[in-house]
XYZ file of C-alpha atoms in Angstrom:
266
model
C 0.237 101.833 116.231
C -0.696 104.909 118.368
C 1.108 105.210 121.663
C -0.231 107.421 124.526
C -0.422 111.192 124.107
C 3.067 112.513 124.008
C 4.646 115.033 126.485
C 7.325 117.628 125.820
C 9.757 115.395 127.663
C 9.123 112.308 125.503
C 11.266 111.971 122.491
C 10.431 113.600 118.985
C 10.805 110.229 117.084
C 10.399 106.783 118.374
C 12.404 104.202 116.774
C 11.391 100.532 116.816
C 12.987 97.540 114.876
C 11.807 94.381 113.929
C 13.268 91.795 111.481
C 14.867 94.358 109.314
C 12.279 96.897 109.450
C 12.738 100.154 111.231
C 9.706 102.046 112.354
C 10.228 105.828 113.047
C 7.077 107.065 114.867
C 6.647 111.105 114.784
C 5.849 111.749 118.491
C 4.128 114.893 118.874
C 0.364 113.835 118.688
C -0.893 117.071 120.397
C 0.894 119.354 117.556
C -0.115 116.792 114.911
C 3.351 115.841 114.581
C 4.274 119.167 113.028
C 7.846 119.301 111.584
C 9.271 121.713 114.050
C 13.087 122.499 114.059
C 13.408 119.784 116.838
C 11.303 117.134 115.072
C 13.293 117.695 111.860
C 16.559 117.429 113.768
C 15.311 114.305 115.386
C 14.164 112.372 112.093
C 17.398 113.557 110.471
C 19.576 111.821 113.483
C 17.428 108.842 113.074
C 17.854 108.464 109.130
C 21.405 109.354 109.273
C 21.907 106.262 111.932
C 19.805 103.869 109.610
C 21.334 104.618 106.435
C 24.652 102.999 106.717
C 23.247 100.056 108.890
C 23.022 96.839 106.733
C 20.629 95.294 109.409
C 17.901 97.793 108.368
C 16.377 96.788 105.156
C 13.155 98.991 105.146
C 12.031 102.130 107.052
C 8.585 103.116 107.897
C 7.661 106.666 108.798
C 4.296 106.758 110.934
C 2.601 109.504 113.125
C 1.204 109.215 116.669
C -2.289 110.307 117.472
C -4.826 111.358 115.202
C -2.732 112.626 112.395
C 0.348 111.649 110.236
C 1.761 115.291 109.858
C 0.285 118.782 109.713
C 3.325 120.289 108.173
C 5.627 122.714 109.776
C 4.922 124.206 113.314
C 3.218 127.778 112.514
C 3.669 128.857 116.234
C 7.269 128.297 116.147
C 7.425 130.201 112.623
C 5.706 133.181 114.117
C 7.830 133.235 117.330
C 10.901 133.445 115.074
C 9.879 135.793 112.413
C 13.404 136.612 110.679
C 14.830 135.652 107.526
C 17.691 133.745 109.083
C 15.361 131.467 110.874
C 13.186 130.746 107.993
C 16.382 130.006 105.708
C 17.809 127.657 108.226
C 14.387 125.818 108.881
C 13.684 125.158 105.267
C 17.136 124.139 104.354
C 17.236 121.592 107.208
C 13.970 120.441 106.218
C 15.143 120.012 102.560
C 18.170 118.110 103.699
C 15.897 115.615 105.570
C 13.726 114.978 102.539
C 16.471 114.386 100.363
C 18.143 112.064 102.784
C 14.863 109.937 102.362
C 15.760 109.496 98.657
C 19.467 109.188 99.076
C 19.482 106.612 101.649
C 19.673 102.726 100.285
C 16.878 101.563 102.241
C 13.366 101.835 100.896
C 11.118 104.250 102.919
C 7.347 103.689 103.289
C 5.144 106.573 104.589
C 2.363 105.162 106.836
C -0.504 107.729 106.401
C -3.558 108.132 108.357
C -5.741 111.310 109.329
C -4.156 114.326 107.628
C -1.024 114.856 105.702
C -0.908 118.627 105.058
C 1.750 121.155 103.770
C 5.225 119.888 104.702
C 3.305 116.549 105.944
C 2.144 116.104 102.419
C 5.669 116.800 101.278
C 7.039 114.183 103.514
C 4.596 111.838 101.921
C 5.759 112.630 98.417
C 9.353 112.273 99.380
C 8.999 108.745 100.872
C 9.791 105.951 98.235
C 6.335 104.431 98.842
C 3.170 105.225 100.671
C 0.055 103.426 102.178
C -2.733 105.410 103.504
C -5.832 104.606 105.467
C -9.044 105.322 103.459
C -9.881 108.008 105.740
C -6.588 109.809 105.166
C -6.726 113.338 103.588
C -4.128 115.239 101.916
C -3.537 118.886 101.212
C -0.843 121.565 100.492
C -2.791 124.250 102.572
C -0.276 127.001 102.844
C -1.932 129.095 100.310
C -4.745 129.403 102.769
C -2.507 131.426 105.166
C -0.966 133.500 102.238
C 2.061 131.055 101.595
C 2.586 129.094 98.610
C 3.975 125.789 99.538
C 7.186 126.013 97.243
C 9.097 123.371 99.171
C 6.062 120.671 99.195
C 5.694 121.399 95.444
C 9.236 120.052 94.728
C 8.171 116.649 96.064
C 4.320 116.978 94.828
C 5.394 117.724 91.237
C 7.702 114.668 91.235
C 4.562 112.542 92.001
C 1.763 114.129 90.397
C 0.926 115.297 87.039
C 1.513 119.279 86.567
C -2.202 120.139 86.544
C -2.941 117.996 89.468
C -0.054 119.359 91.492
C -0.738 123.008 90.735
C -4.590 122.316 91.663
C -3.518 121.298 95.179
C -0.858 124.238 95.534
C -3.116 126.935 94.092
C -6.369 125.998 96.000
C -5.106 124.416 99.349
C -8.019 122.083 99.053
C -7.990 118.569 100.441
C -7.963 115.413 98.381
C -9.005 112.081 99.823
C -6.973 108.779 99.851
C -8.580 107.382 96.740
C -7.792 110.514 94.697
C -4.123 110.491 96.187
C -3.997 106.915 94.766
C -5.550 107.810 91.371
C -3.026 110.813 91.273
C 0.012 108.976 92.112
C 0.643 110.279 95.691
C 0.325 106.848 97.416
C 0.508 103.149 96.383
C -2.180 101.516 98.549
C -5.291 102.596 100.214
C -6.762 100.393 102.779
C -9.124 100.441 105.710
C -7.559 102.093 108.909
C -7.428 98.722 110.578
C -5.806 97.053 107.740
C -2.912 99.424 107.267
C -0.316 97.756 109.234
C -0.922 94.391 107.797
C -0.755 95.936 104.384
C 2.446 97.825 105.172
C 3.990 94.650 106.681
C 3.392 92.745 103.312
C 4.874 95.611 101.365
C 7.951 95.651 103.489
C 8.367 91.787 103.760
C 8.367 91.624 99.884
C 11.210 94.164 99.909
C 13.219 92.469 102.777
C 13.034 89.154 100.787
C 15.035 90.648 97.984
C 18.805 91.367 97.571
C 19.858 94.325 99.700
C 22.626 95.109 97.080
C 20.295 95.272 94.190
C 17.577 97.416 96.088
C 20.191 99.728 97.282
C 21.861 100.219 93.656
C 18.396 100.401 92.162
C 16.932 102.944 94.464
C 20.098 105.211 93.951
C 19.890 104.787 90.013
C 16.104 105.530 90.146
C 16.449 108.892 91.735
C 19.606 109.725 89.756
C 18.402 109.000 86.217
C 15.163 111.111 86.788
C 17.220 114.153 86.342
C 18.943 113.141 83.335
C 18.177 113.360 79.551
C 16.956 110.081 77.817
C 20.596 109.212 76.320
C 22.275 109.872 79.468
C 19.817 108.049 81.593
C 20.082 104.851 79.347
C 24.036 105.068 79.610
C 23.961 105.480 83.438
C 21.631 102.600 83.677
C 23.332 100.413 81.486
C 26.583 101.011 83.656
C 24.428 100.409 86.763
C 23.004 97.168 85.569
C 26.400 95.726 84.385
C 27.772 96.459 87.840
C 24.844 94.967 89.600
C 25.159 91.774 87.273
C 28.635 91.517 88.796
C 27.611 91.203 92.405
C 27.581 88.021 94.211
C 23.786 88.179 94.745
C 23.075 88.691 91.063
C 25.110 85.530 90.423
C 23.300 83.599 93.083
C 19.885 84.719 92.235
C 20.310 83.587 88.402
C 21.856 80.092 89.710
C 18.941 79.873 91.979
C 16.302 80.546 89.385
C 17.807 78.193 86.913
C 18.164 75.528 89.677
C 14.398 76.097 90.874
C 15.836 76.820 94.423
C 15.485 79.736 96.810
C 18.156 82.329 96.611
C 20.489 82.880 99.569
C 21.323 86.565 99.519
C 24.847 87.691 100.753
C 24.164 91.411 100.448
C 27.190 91.899 98.118
């Protein structure tokens, strides 16, 4: 999974596609795949290209080299120390993070090494995450006098309040097993088994109806921001619409007929 050490001439993100699965490799190993302006722009461009593409059913985000992602590029930030730059950087990063939840394809984070600050945020904003047992996670901005406010948005929607605040207030690392227990990742496996585990995860999703997956993912995130009554009203309408799709009819007929469904994606 790890390509040779990247240079500044190499693309920031390397995309590979295989049988409906698009892998986006963050490709700045020497900078621990920091989310610089250029990295954010490159990742945003790939996500925007993938979202409307029906041939892509699952997206995997991975990191080249020794780490998944070490957060924002602090050298770039110090070299552009003015408010307008900061506003633009965090606005663009926030848009990229929300794109992960808005696109119809499920996004899986492939986490190895460290995922810190905005890198931890990236894990939290992916729909699913598989981590190597050696992976470590932290929102470490507080160690340099910066509360990880934007990572807190994703973190607080994955972990319980006290667990999220412990990470945000201390900057301490948690290991992969703790991340699993607290809800930041879905699976923890040996480093040499991570690709096989992600492939099993992705294949399970690819085998399902794309229209049901897309509708369901949109519904899931939207209802989280609603009150209980409104959430049930919205979910009921989505389910009624889903029931009217060709795929739902095919799936029910296949179940009754004890045969494999042939999805049409509509």
